[in-house]
mmCIF file of C-alpha atoms in Angstrom:
data_model
loop_
_atom_site.group_PDB
_atom_site.id
_atom_site.type_symbol
_atom_site.label_atom_id
_atom_site.label_comp_id
_atom_site.label_asym_id
_atom_site.label_seq_id
_atom_site.Cartn_x
_atom_site.Cartn_y
_atom_site.Cartn_z
ATOM 1 C CA MET Q 6 -0.008 -0.009 -0.035
ATOM 2 C CA LYS Q 7 1.260 3.511 -0.883
ATOM 3 C CA VAL Q 8 0.197 6.417 1.372
ATOM 4 C CA VAL Q 9 0.916 10.145 0.728
ATOM 5 C CA VAL Q 10 1.230 12.756 3.456
ATOM 6 C CA ILE Q 11 1.095 16.365 2.332
ATOM 7 C CA GLY Q 12 0.648 19.785 3.915
ATOM 8 C CA ALA Q 13 -2.892 21.215 3.431
ATOM 9 C CA GLN Q 14 -1.980 24.794 4.317
ATOM 10 C CA TRP Q 15 1.222 26.946 3.960
ATOM 11 C CA GLY Q 16 3.618 24.338 5.349
ATOM 12 C CA ASP Q 17 4.676 23.821 9.017
ATOM 13 C CA GLU Q 18 1.521 21.826 9.700
ATOM 14 C CA GLY Q 19 3.239 19.064 11.602
ATOM 15 C CA LYS Q 20 3.893 16.681 8.774
ATOM 16 C CA GLY Q 21 7.131 15.462 10.283
ATOM 17 C CA LYS Q 22 5.510 14.181 13.485
ATOM 18 C CA ILE Q 23 2.729 12.450 11.411
ATOM 19 C CA VAL Q 24 5.170 10.771 9.061
ATOM 20 C CA ASP Q 25 7.285 9.636 12.004
ATOM 21 C CA TYR Q 26 4.152 8.204 13.707
ATOM 22 C CA LEU Q 27 2.859 6.468 10.561
ATOM 23 C CA ALA Q 28 6.314 5.162 9.577
ATOM 24 C CA ASN Q 29 5.940 2.545 12.245
ATOM 25 C CA GLU Q 30 3.780 0.576 9.883
ATOM 26 C CA ALA Q 31 5.699 1.297 6.662
ATOM 27 C CA GLN Q 32 8.824 -0.331 5.317
ATOM 28 C CA ILE Q 33 9.917 2.505 3.007
ATOM 29 C CA ILE Q 34 9.607 6.290 3.438
ATOM 30 C CA VAL Q 35 10.194 8.432 0.393
ATOM 31 C CA ARG Q 36 10.461 12.246 0.605
ATOM 32 C CA PHE Q 37 9.261 13.436 -2.732
ATOM 33 C CA SER Q 38 9.900 17.169 -3.008
ATOM 34 C CA GLY Q 39 11.732 20.250 -1.632
ATOM 35 C CA GLY Q 40 15.167 20.607 -0.152
ATOM 36 C CA ALA Q 41 16.864 21.897 2.899
ATOM 37 C CA ASN Q 42 14.311 24.767 3.027
ATOM 38 C CA ALA Q 43 11.948 22.285 4.769
ATOM 39 C CA GLY Q 44 12.037 21.758 8.482
ATOM 40 C CA HIS Q 45 10.395 18.791 10.185
ATOM 41 C CA THR Q 46 10.512 18.573 14.020
ATOM 42 C CA ILE Q 47 10.366 15.092 15.604
ATOM 43 C CA VAL Q 48 9.894 14.599 19.378
ATOM 44 C CA ILE Q 49 10.683 11.227 20.838
ATOM 45 C CA GLY Q 50 10.397 11.170 24.613
ATOM 46 C CA ASN Q 51 12.760 13.873 25.912
ATOM 47 C CA GLU Q 52 14.657 14.149 22.639
ATOM 48 C CA GLU Q 53 13.791 16.608 19.881
ATOM 49 C CA TYR Q 54 15.210 16.478 16.341
ATOM 50 C CA ALA Q 55 15.129 18.876 13.480
ATOM 51 C CA LEU Q 56 15.262 17.336 10.013
ATOM 52 C CA HIS Q 57 15.585 19.223 6.726
ATOM 53 C CA LEU Q 58 16.451 16.599 4.089
ATOM 54 C CA ILE Q 59 16.236 13.181 5.698
ATOM 55 C CA PRO Q 60 12.717 11.612 5.717
ATOM 56 C CA SER Q 61 11.073 11.501 9.056
ATOM 57 C CA GLY Q 62 10.914 7.740 9.278
ATOM 58 C CA ILE Q 63 14.682 7.447 9.958
ATOM 59 C CA PHE Q 64 14.229 7.031 13.646
ATOM 60 C CA TYR Q 65 12.879 3.471 13.321
ATOM 61 C CA PRO Q 66 15.981 1.231 12.884
ATOM 62 C CA ASP Q 67 14.379 -1.208 10.463
ATOM 63 C CA LYS Q 68 13.044 1.422 7.990
ATOM 64 C CA THR Q 69 14.580 2.477 4.653
ATOM 65 C CA VAL Q 70 14.314 6.126 3.687
ATOM 66 C CA ILE Q 71 14.797 7.609 0.236
ATOM 67 C CA LEU Q 72 15.318 11.174 -0.999
ATOM 68 C CA GLY Q 73 13.149 11.239 -4.102
ATOM 69 C CA ALA Q 74 13.525 12.447 -7.697
ATOM 70 C CA GLY Q 75 11.596 15.650 -6.961
ATOM 71 C CA MET Q 76 14.133 16.870 -4.366
ATOM 72 C CA VAL Q 77 16.994 19.309 -4.687
ATOM 73 C CA ILE Q 78 19.762 18.258 -2.393
ATOM 74 C CA ASP Q 79 22.588 20.305 -0.830
ATOM 75 C CA PRO Q 80 25.283 17.663 -0.258
ATOM 76 C CA ALA Q 81 26.905 19.662 2.553
ATOM 77 C CA ALA Q 82 23.586 19.935 4.427
ATOM 78 C CA LEU Q 83 22.780 16.309 3.758
ATOM 79 C CA PHE Q 84 25.963 14.920 5.214
ATOM 80 C CA SER Q 85 25.869 17.396 8.143
ATOM 81 C CA GLU Q 86 22.370 16.077 8.960
ATOM 82 C CA LEU Q 87 23.624 12.468 8.730
ATOM 83 C CA ASP Q 88 26.552 13.278 11.053
ATOM 84 C CA MET Q 89 24.057 14.917 13.513
ATOM 85 C CA LEU Q 90 21.994 11.732 13.600
ATOM 86 C CA LYS Q 91 25.103 9.573 14.113
ATOM 87 C CA ASP Q 92 26.308 11.791 16.906
ATOM 88 C CA ARG Q 93 22.903 11.399 18.672
ATOM 89 C CA GLY Q 94 23.002 7.605 18.414
ATOM 90 C CA ILE Q 95 20.825 7.057 15.327
ATOM 91 C CA ASP Q 96 22.482 4.501 13.015
ATOM 92 C CA THR Q 97 21.570 5.292 9.395
ATOM 93 C CA THR Q 98 24.113 2.887 7.779
ATOM 94 C CA GLY Q 99 22.624 1.297 4.698
ATOM 95 C CA ARG Q 100 19.204 2.789 5.263
ATOM 96 C CA VAL Q 101 19.431 6.148 3.383
ATOM 97 C CA PHE Q 102 19.257 6.232 -0.373
ATOM 98 C CA ILE Q 103 18.890 9.001 -2.987
ATOM 99 C CA SER Q 104 17.069 8.856 -6.332
ATOM 100 C CA ASP Q 105 19.592 9.181 -9.150
ATOM 101 C CA ARG Q 106 17.221 11.732 -10.692
ATOM 102 C CA ALA Q 107 17.360 14.078 -7.789
ATOM 103 C CA HIS Q 108 19.090 17.411 -8.420
ATOM 104 C CA VAL Q 109 22.055 18.926 -6.565
ATOM 105 C CA VAL Q 110 22.176 22.427 -4.982
ATOM 106 C CA LEU Q 111 25.490 24.159 -5.544
ATOM 107 C CA PRO Q 112 26.910 26.815 -3.195
ATOM 108 C CA ARG Q 113 26.682 29.595 -5.755
ATOM 109 C CA TYR Q 114 22.919 28.988 -6.032
ATOM 110 C CA ILE Q 115 22.547 30.328 -2.383
ATOM 111 C CA GLY Q 116 24.133 33.709 -3.197
ATOM 112 C CA VAL Q 117 22.041 34.020 -6.437
ATOM 113 C CA ASP Q 118 18.879 33.088 -4.405
ATOM 114 C CA ARG Q 119 19.405 35.726 -1.727
ATOM 115 C CA ASP Q 120 20.461 38.501 -4.254
ATOM 116 C CA ARG Q 121 17.488 37.771 -6.476
ATOM 117 C CA ASP Q 122 14.959 37.903 -3.688
ATOM 118 C CA ALA Q 123 16.488 41.161 -2.265
ATOM 119 C CA ALA Q 124 16.330 42.749 -5.712
ATOM 120 C CA ARG Q 125 12.628 42.088 -6.071
ATOM 121 C CA LYS Q 126 10.312 45.051 -5.580
ATOM 122 C CA LYS Q 127 8.170 42.671 -3.475
ATOM 123 C CA PRO Q 128 10.463 39.998 -1.978
ATOM 124 C CA ILE Q 129 8.986 36.534 -1.670
ATOM 125 C CA GLY Q 130 10.800 35.911 1.612
ATOM 126 C CA THR Q 131 12.624 32.659 0.609
ATOM 127 C CA THR Q 132 14.763 30.799 2.993
ATOM 128 C CA GLY Q 133 17.848 31.690 0.980
ATOM 129 C CA ARG Q 134 19.041 28.090 0.671
ATOM 130 C CA GLY Q 135 19.331 28.096 -3.125
ATOM 131 C CA ILE Q 136 16.306 25.933 -3.563
ATOM 132 C CA GLY Q 137 14.535 28.088 -6.111
ATOM 133 C CA ILE Q 138 17.650 28.563 -8.081
ATOM 134 C CA ALA Q 139 18.197 24.757 -8.204
ATOM 135 C CA TYR Q 140 14.745 24.281 -9.522
ATOM 136 C CA SER Q 141 15.162 27.106 -11.982
ATOM 137 C CA MET Q 142 18.326 25.421 -13.327
ATOM 138 C CA LYS Q 143 16.472 22.164 -13.509
ATOM 139 C CA SER Q 144 13.687 23.796 -15.701
ATOM 140 C CA GLU Q 145 16.352 25.468 -17.887
ATOM 141 C CA ARG Q 146 18.007 22.086 -18.242
ATOM 142 C CA ASP Q 147 21.293 23.233 -16.852
ATOM 143 C CA GLY Q 148 20.999 21.499 -13.463
ATOM 144 C CA ILE Q 149 23.166 18.695 -12.037
ATOM 145 C CA ARG Q 150 21.483 15.434 -11.104
ATOM 146 C CA VAL Q 151 22.990 12.746 -8.849
ATOM 147 C CA ALA Q 152 23.200 10.502 -11.943
ATOM 148 C CA ASP Q 153 25.325 13.102 -13.677
ATOM 149 C CA LEU Q 154 28.085 12.906 -10.979
ATOM 150 C CA GLY Q 155 29.374 9.832 -12.747
ATOM 151 C CA TRP Q 156 29.310 11.532 -16.225
ATOM 152 C CA LYS Q 157 32.875 12.728 -16.827
ATOM 153 C CA GLU Q 158 32.035 15.087 -19.698
ATOM 154 C CA LYS Q 159 29.307 16.793 -17.739
ATOM 155 C CA MET Q 160 31.514 17.158 -14.686
ATOM 156 C CA ASP Q 161 34.417 18.543 -16.745
ATOM 157 C CA GLY Q 162 32.011 21.192 -18.108
ATOM 158 C CA LEU Q 163 31.272 22.647 -14.634
ATOM 159 C CA GLU Q 164 32.964 25.745 -13.215
ATOM 160 C CA LYS Q 165 36.108 24.811 -11.118
ATOM 161 C CA ALA Q 166 34.395 26.016 -7.921
ATOM 162 C CA ASP Q 167 31.515 23.632 -8.522
ATOM 163 C CA ARG Q 168 33.838 20.752 -9.222
ATOM 164 C CA ASP Q 169 35.869 21.528 -6.043
ATOM 165 C CA PHE Q 170 32.746 21.622 -3.982
ATOM 166 C CA LEU Q 171 31.380 18.311 -5.348
ATOM 167 C CA ALA Q 172 34.713 16.457 -5.155
ATOM 168 C CA PRO Q 173 34.427 15.230 -1.511
ATOM 169 C CA TYR Q 174 30.798 14.277 -1.939
ATOM 170 C CA ARG Q 175 30.727 12.694 -5.437
ATOM 171 C CA GLU Q 176 31.554 9.087 -4.534
ATOM 172 C CA ARG Q 177 29.453 9.166 -1.398
ATOM 173 C CA LEU Q 178 26.360 10.409 -3.338
ATOM 174 C CA LEU Q 179 26.781 7.913 -6.151
ATOM 175 C CA ALA Q 180 27.174 5.036 -3.592
ATOM 176 C CA MET Q 181 23.831 6.124 -2.025
ATOM 177 C CA SER Q 182 21.985 6.557 -5.344
ATOM 178 C CA VAL Q 183 19.285 4.226 -6.601
ATOM 179 C CA ASP Q 184 17.007 3.873 -9.594
ATOM 180 C CA LEU Q 185 13.888 4.735 -7.485
ATOM 181 C CA CYS Q 186 11.419 3.517 -10.172
ATOM 182 C CA ALA Q 187 13.053 0.044 -10.270
ATOM 183 C CA TYR Q 188 13.610 -0.037 -6.510
ATOM 184 C CA LEU Q 189 9.858 0.430 -5.739
ATOM 185 C CA ALA Q 190 8.807 -1.799 -8.586
ATOM 186 C CA HIS Q 191 10.787 -4.654 -7.123
ATOM 187 C CA ARG Q 192 9.097 -4.032 -3.681
ATOM 188 C CA LYS Q 193 5.491 -3.633 -4.940
ATOM 189 C CA ASN Q 194 4.134 -5.396 -1.840
ATOM 190 C CA SER Q 195 5.861 -3.037 0.581
ATOM 191 C CA GLN Q 196 4.069 -0.362 2.696
ATOM 192 C CA VAL Q 197 5.478 2.892 1.264
ATOM 193 C CA LEU Q 198 4.914 6.318 2.814
ATOM 194 C CA PHE Q 199 5.483 9.380 0.662
ATOM 195 C CA GLU Q 200 6.425 12.486 2.641
ATOM 196 C CA GLY Q 201 5.813 15.949 1.223
ATOM 197 C CA ALA Q 202 7.487 19.267 2.051
ATOM 198 C CA GLN Q 203 5.936 22.676 2.461
ATOM 199 C CA GLY Q 204 2.141 22.650 1.715
ATOM 200 C CA THR Q 205 -0.497 22.826 -0.944
ATOM 201 C CA LEU Q 206 -0.786 26.714 -0.750
ATOM 202 C CA LEU Q 207 3.058 26.920 -1.436
ATOM 203 C CA ASP Q 208 2.809 24.577 -4.440
ATOM 204 C CA LEU Q 209 4.171 26.152 -7.570
ATOM 205 C CA ASP Q 210 0.918 25.669 -9.533
ATOM 206 C CA LEU Q 211 -1.783 25.476 -6.827
ATOM 207 C CA GLY Q 212 -0.431 27.907 -4.373
ATOM 208 C CA THR Q 213 -0.520 31.694 -3.919
ATOM 209 C CA TYR Q 214 1.754 32.447 -6.846
ATOM 210 C CA PRO Q 215 4.258 34.067 -6.922
ATOM 211 C CA TYR Q 216 4.564 33.680 -3.089
ATOM 212 C CA VAL Q 217 5.216 29.937 -3.392
ATOM 213 C CA SER Q 218 7.958 27.370 -3.271
ATOM 214 C CA SER Q 219 9.584 26.190 -6.443
ATOM 215 C CA GLY Q 220 8.711 22.466 -6.143
ATOM 216 C CA MET Q 221 5.580 20.290 -6.229
ATOM 217 C CA SER Q 222 4.166 20.136 -2.705
ATOM 218 C CA CYS Q 223 0.771 18.820 -3.864
ATOM 219 C CA ALA Q 224 -0.291 15.109 -3.824
ATOM 220 C CA ALA Q 225 0.391 14.841 -7.583
ATOM 221 C CA GLY Q 226 4.074 15.530 -6.747
ATOM 222 C CA ALA Q 227 4.263 12.245 -4.888
ATOM 223 C CA ALA Q 228 3.791 10.352 -8.074
ATOM 224 C CA ILE Q 229 6.375 12.369 -9.991
ATOM 225 C CA GLY Q 230 8.962 12.715 -7.216
ATOM 226 C CA GLY Q 231 8.361 9.222 -5.955
ATOM 227 C CA CYS Q 232 8.727 7.729 -9.478
ATOM 228 C CA VAL Q 233 5.422 5.849 -9.463
ATOM 229 C CA GLY Q 234 2.317 6.263 -11.545
ATOM 230 C CA PRO Q 235 -0.574 8.249 -9.950
ATOM 231 C CA ARG Q 236 -2.828 5.228 -9.921
ATOM 232 C CA ALA Q 237 -0.303 3.502 -7.707
ATOM 233 C CA LEU Q 238 -1.130 5.878 -4.848
ATOM 234 C CA ASP Q 239 -3.712 4.353 -2.527
ATOM 235 C CA ARG Q 240 -4.460 7.102 -0.076
ATOM 236 C CA VAL Q 241 -3.769 10.853 0.413
ATOM 237 C CA LEU Q 242 -3.565 12.450 3.877
ATOM 238 C CA GLY Q 243 -3.646 16.195 4.280
ATOM 239 C CA VAL Q 244 -2.136 17.618 7.450
ATOM 240 C CA PHE Q 245 -3.491 20.910 8.783
ATOM 241 C CA LYS Q 246 -3.201 22.885 11.982
ATOM 242 C CA ALA Q 247 -6.249 24.011 14.044
ATOM 243 C CA TYR Q 248 -5.253 27.610 12.954
ATOM 244 C CA SER Q 249 -3.292 29.101 10.064
ATOM 245 C CA THR Q 250 0.358 30.138 9.878
ATOM 246 C CA ARG Q 251 2.718 31.352 7.182
ATOM 247 C CA VAL Q 252 6.390 32.153 6.997
ATOM 248 C CA GLY Q 253 7.488 34.956 4.712
ATOM 249 C CA ASN Q 254 5.532 37.179 2.484
ATOM 250 C CA GLY Q 255 2.320 36.562 0.666
ATOM 251 C CA PRO Q 256 -1.431 36.493 1.422
ATOM 252 C CA LEU Q 257 -2.814 35.069 4.627
ATOM 253 C CA PRO Q 258 -6.546 36.019 4.479
ATOM 254 C CA SER Q 259 -7.410 34.910 8.033
ATOM 255 C CA GLU Q 260 -4.296 36.521 9.664
ATOM 256 C CA PHE Q 261 -4.867 37.930 13.111
ATOM 257 C CA ASP Q 262 -5.284 41.751 13.079
ATOM 258 C CA PRO Q 263 -1.978 43.215 14.310
ATOM 259 C CA GLY Q 264 -3.902 45.870 16.268
ATOM 260 C CA SER Q 265 -6.907 44.359 17.833
ATOM 261 C CA GLU Q 266 -5.713 40.709 17.906
ATOM 262 C CA ASP Q 267 -2.042 41.092 18.800
ATOM 263 C CA GLU Q 268 -2.447 39.397 22.169
ATOM 264 C CA LEU Q 269 -4.179 36.387 20.522
ATOM 265 C CA CYS Q 270 -1.419 36.207 17.957
ATOM 266 C CA ARG Q 271 1.286 36.185 20.582
ATOM 267 C CA PHE Q 272 -0.593 33.431 22.562
ATOM 268 C CA VAL Q 273 -0.983 31.120 19.510
ATOM 269 C CA ARG Q 274 2.649 31.732 18.363
ATOM 270 C CA ASP Q 275 4.189 31.095 21.760
ATOM 271 C CA THR Q 276 1.882 28.238 22.836
ATOM 272 C CA GLY Q 277 2.224 26.550 19.440
ATOM 273 C CA ARG Q 278 5.988 27.327 19.175
ATOM 274 C CA GLU Q 279 5.420 28.999 15.847
ATOM 275 C CA TYR Q 280 8.952 29.730 14.828
ATOM 276 C CA GLY Q 281 10.556 28.340 11.676
ATOM 277 C CA VAL Q 282 12.584 25.188 12.090
ATOM 278 C CA THR Q 283 14.816 26.108 9.170
ATOM 279 C CA THR Q 284 15.024 30.004 9.623
ATOM 280 C CA GLY Q 285 13.913 30.608 13.176
ATOM 281 C CA ARG Q 286 11.640 33.366 11.917
ATOM 282 C CA PRO Q 287 8.348 33.881 13.820
ATOM 283 C CA ARG Q 288 5.396 32.668 11.835
ATOM 284 C CA ARG Q 289 2.455 34.804 10.929
ATOM 285 C CA CYS Q 290 -0.640 33.392 12.564
ATOM 286 C CA GLY Q 291 -4.381 33.550 11.917
ATOM 287 C CA TYR Q 292 -7.682 31.729 12.309
ATOM 288 C CA LEU Q 293 -8.148 28.369 10.678
ATOM 289 C CA ASP Q 294 -9.020 29.104 7.044
ATOM 290 C CA LEU Q 295 -11.619 26.598 5.951
ATOM 291 C CA VAL Q 296 -11.934 28.166 2.500
ATOM 292 C CA SER Q 297 -8.355 27.296 1.585
ATOM 293 C CA LEU Q 298 -8.514 23.948 3.450
ATOM 294 C CA ARG Q 299 -11.533 22.848 1.324
ATOM 295 C CA TYR Q 300 -9.578 24.038 -1.766
ATOM 296 C CA ALA Q 301 -6.612 21.762 -0.668
ATOM 297 C CA CYS Q 302 -8.976 18.819 -0.234
ATOM 298 C CA LEU Q 303 -10.400 19.278 -3.673
ATOM 299 C CA THR Q 304 -7.155 19.816 -5.577
ATOM 300 C CA ASN Q 305 -5.321 16.996 -3.911
ATOM 301 C CA SER Q 306 -8.161 14.400 -3.755
ATOM 302 C CA ILE Q 307 -7.421 14.197 -0.015
ATOM 303 C CA ASP Q 308 -9.002 11.018 1.404
ATOM 304 C CA SER Q 309 -8.687 12.104 5.031
ATOM 305 C CA LEU Q 310 -7.337 15.004 7.074
ATOM 306 C CA VAL Q 311 -4.913 15.053 9.919
ATOM 307 C CA MET Q 312 -5.482 17.787 12.491
ATOM 308 C CA THR Q 313 -2.569 19.064 14.608
ATOM 309 C CA HIS Q 314 -2.117 21.697 17.360
ATOM 310 C CA LEU Q 315 -5.660 21.421 18.510
ATOM 311 C CA ASP Q 316 -4.383 21.497 22.121
ATOM 312 C CA VAL Q 317 -3.127 25.039 21.577
ATOM 313 C CA TYR Q 318 -6.806 26.138 22.070
ATOM 314 C CA ASP Q 319 -7.229 24.199 25.340
ATOM 315 C CA THR Q 320 -7.519 27.311 27.572
ATOM 316 C CA LEU Q 321 -9.604 29.669 25.396
ATOM 317 C CA GLU Q 322 -13.205 30.564 26.090
ATOM 318 C CA GLU Q 323 -14.073 30.594 22.422
ATOM 319 C CA ILE Q 324 -12.378 29.945 19.129
ATOM 320 C CA LYS Q 325 -13.142 31.150 15.615
ATOM 321 C CA ALA Q 326 -12.668 29.845 12.068
ATOM 322 C CA CYS Q 327 -12.880 31.545 8.677
ATOM 323 C CA ILE Q 328 -15.821 30.143 6.567
ATOM 324 C CA ALA Q 329 -15.717 32.700 3.692
ATOM 325 C CA TYR Q 330 -13.925 35.845 2.572
ATOM 326 C CA ARG Q 331 -15.358 39.378 2.211
ATOM 327 C CA ILE Q 332 -13.704 41.058 -0.765
ATOM 328 C CA GLY Q 333 -15.055 44.533 -1.275
ATOM 329 C CA ASP Q 334 -18.860 44.106 -1.320
ATOM 330 C CA ARG Q 335 -18.773 40.410 -2.193
ATOM 331 C CA VAL Q 336 -18.743 37.356 -0.020
ATOM 332 C CA VAL Q 337 -16.420 34.713 -1.610
ATOM 333 C CA GLU Q 338 -16.617 31.041 -0.666
ATOM 334 C CA ASN Q 339 -14.013 29.674 -3.071
ATOM 335 C CA PHE Q 340 -10.247 30.207 -2.991
ATOM 336 C CA PRO Q 341 -9.195 32.849 -5.491
ATOM 337 C CA ALA Q 342 -6.097 32.534 -7.785
ATOM 338 C CA SER Q 343 -5.540 36.321 -7.613
ATOM 339 C CA VAL Q 344 -3.039 37.469 -4.988
ATOM 340 C CA GLN Q 345 -4.602 40.890 -5.324
ATOM 341 C CA GLU Q 346 -7.950 39.554 -4.272
ATOM 342 C CA LEU Q 347 -6.458 37.443 -1.515
ATOM 343 C CA ASP Q 348 -4.709 40.526 -0.152
ATOM 344 C CA ARG Q 349 -7.988 42.408 -0.031
ATOM 345 C CA ALA Q 350 -9.861 39.471 1.546
ATOM 346 C CA ARG Q 351 -11.178 39.778 5.023
ATOM 347 C CA PRO Q 352 -12.242 36.668 6.938
ATOM 348 C CA VAL Q 353 -15.905 35.889 7.624
ATOM 349 C CA LEU Q 354 -15.733 34.191 10.975
ATOM 350 C CA ARG Q 355 -17.777 31.598 12.814
ATOM 351 C CA THR Q 356 -17.453 31.345 16.608
ATOM 352 C CA PHE Q 357 -17.220 28.037 18.463
ATOM 353 C CA PRO Q 358 -17.240 27.536 22.337
ATOM 354 C CA GLY Q 359 -13.962 26.502 23.879
ATOM 355 C CA TRP Q 360 -13.538 23.264 25.865
ATOM 356 C CA LYS Q 361 -11.366 24.407 28.730
ATOM 357 C CA ARG Q 362 -9.717 21.084 29.254
ATOM 358 C CA PRO Q 363 -6.283 19.621 28.255
ATOM 359 C CA LEU Q 364 -6.913 17.370 25.243
ATOM 360 C CA SER Q 365 -3.559 15.580 25.861
ATOM 361 C CA GLN Q 366 -5.299 13.701 28.667
ATOM 362 C CA ALA Q 367 -7.578 11.841 26.211
ATOM 363 C CA LEU Q 368 -6.648 8.348 25.195
ATOM 364 C CA ALA Q 369 -9.417 8.123 22.504
ATOM 365 C CA TYR Q 370 -11.529 10.429 20.434
ATOM 366 C CA GLU Q 371 -14.623 9.583 22.466
ATOM 367 C CA GLU Q 372 -12.857 11.111 25.514
ATOM 368 C CA PHE Q 373 -12.603 14.594 23.859
ATOM 369 C CA PRO Q 374 -14.824 17.292 25.344
ATOM 370 C CA VAL Q 375 -18.112 17.791 23.319
ATOM 371 C CA ALA Q 376 -16.992 21.247 22.219
ATOM 372 C CA ALA Q 377 -13.778 19.929 20.655
ATOM 373 C CA MET Q 378 -15.699 17.206 18.887
ATOM 374 C CA GLU Q 379 -18.189 19.738 17.577
ATOM 375 C CA TYR Q 380 -15.358 21.888 16.200
ATOM 376 C CA ILE Q 381 -13.829 18.878 14.497
ATOM 377 C CA GLU Q 382 -17.108 17.655 13.062
ATOM 378 C CA PHE Q 383 -17.977 21.101 11.670
ATOM 379 C CA ILE Q 384 -14.687 21.068 9.736
ATOM 380 C CA GLU Q 385 -15.413 17.640 8.379
ATOM 381 C CA ARG Q 386 -18.834 18.789 7.108
ATOM 382 C CA PHE Q 387 -17.462 22.007 5.614
ATOM 383 C CA CYS Q 388 -14.584 20.248 3.808
ATOM 384 C CA GLU Q 389 -16.605 17.042 3.089
ATOM 385 C CA THR Q 390 -13.514 15.131 4.311
ATOM 386 C CA SER Q 391 -13.123 13.093 7.455
ATOM 387 C CA ILE Q 392 -10.550 13.967 10.087
ATOM 388 C CA ASP Q 393 -9.032 10.570 10.822
ATOM 389 C CA ILE Q 394 -6.087 11.635 12.980
ATOM 390 C CA VAL Q 395 -5.905 14.324 15.660
ATOM 391 C CA SER Q 396 -2.586 15.344 17.260
ATOM 392 C CA VAL Q 397 -2.816 16.914 20.687
ATOM 393 C CA GLY Q 398 0.905 17.345 21.534
ATOM 394 C CA TYR Q 399 4.419 16.897 20.155
ATOM 395 C CA ASP Q 400 5.136 13.376 21.374
ATOM 396 C CA ARG Q 401 4.159 10.296 19.381
ATOM 397 C CA LYS Q 402 1.768 9.118 22.089
ATOM 398 C CA GLU Q 403 -0.183 12.319 21.936
ATOM 399 C CA THR Q 404 -1.842 11.153 18.729
ATOM 400 C CA ILE Q 405 -5.442 10.068 18.446
ATOM 401 C CA ILE Q 406 -6.212 7.648 15.557
ATOM 402 C CA ARG Q 407 -9.814 7.436 14.555
ATOM 403 C CA ARG Q 408 -9.086 5.477 11.402
ATOM 404 C CA SER Q 409 -5.688 4.071 10.294
ATOM 405 C CA PRO Q 410 -4.568 5.272 6.816
ATOM 406 C CA TRP Q 411 -3.212 1.752 6.257
ATOM 407 C CA THR Q 412 -6.715 0.442 6.162
ATOM 408 C CA ARG Q 413 -8.004 -0.177 2.717
#
């Protein structure tokens, strides 16, 4: 069975924790997009790990993880991350592979990335890791793939600085490379988990263009970056937070008002630890945007949703969610393509009673307070998609499974 986990918002939804949790029942975990601009936080007991390139299933000693064809990989960052895991007692020997079709991020891309964004009249707010430049080079057919590292003519044609950078990594990368299509075809009966990066609303085609990432963070990207056909994917899970966040520039229609709702914004940001794993930047915060969440469900054929950070609301008297946008004199119920319209959009809010109880004490969904269940069930009806998993804390055990995604 092949299960896809994607972000259903602007990234940072908690995909890392969910992939780590679900990887217990998988044999192979494939990260299908993005690069070191992603940040997935995993909490196991008293230990906390920040991953940027390595798939989140690495913490199970019997799992194989693969960096997919849709990724762009900074070799220095990759081996630094592997060294970090080794230093912390995680043995990755023989368990980490790279698709030979994945592209490589070169150091000069980083400078170009930062200079290009700074020169824009309206900067996008990239992480400055050279990711966009790597994808741009890929589109222009001037990129370097892992497979190309063994191609002497191609390597000889590179600038000396690029060759010097790649020299200490070349053989190590080639030794880790696999033909991902053939690898998965020979293991067709394995449980495979496809891990996305960023989120639907940062997808190059589906997101709030131009304030998007450069890769495919939608469910369709799992087929391309995972080197399988789309009909081979059995189930798509969309991860979303009980509220909205965004890093960098671009529209966030349900964003808390910086004047009247500044205290609420600080509460959500601090309680939810809403600071970028990769950049450390404070995330912009707002109400749960059900208009964009329903859009994510439709454009990704999401079979079921995974709700995270619901416990952040444990102490509030009431909570609100955005159920439509007011743009000028119009009420809009669908997610616009126009950034201009999204910038003008103001949230139409629905209020729900709080539950005033710590959800982390619940061992099953039936133990949730009625108000929490009513909030969840309203979202299900609005999006016409079931919420099968609810996360109420950072630890693996603080996860409520209503229906396993591994169930056909």
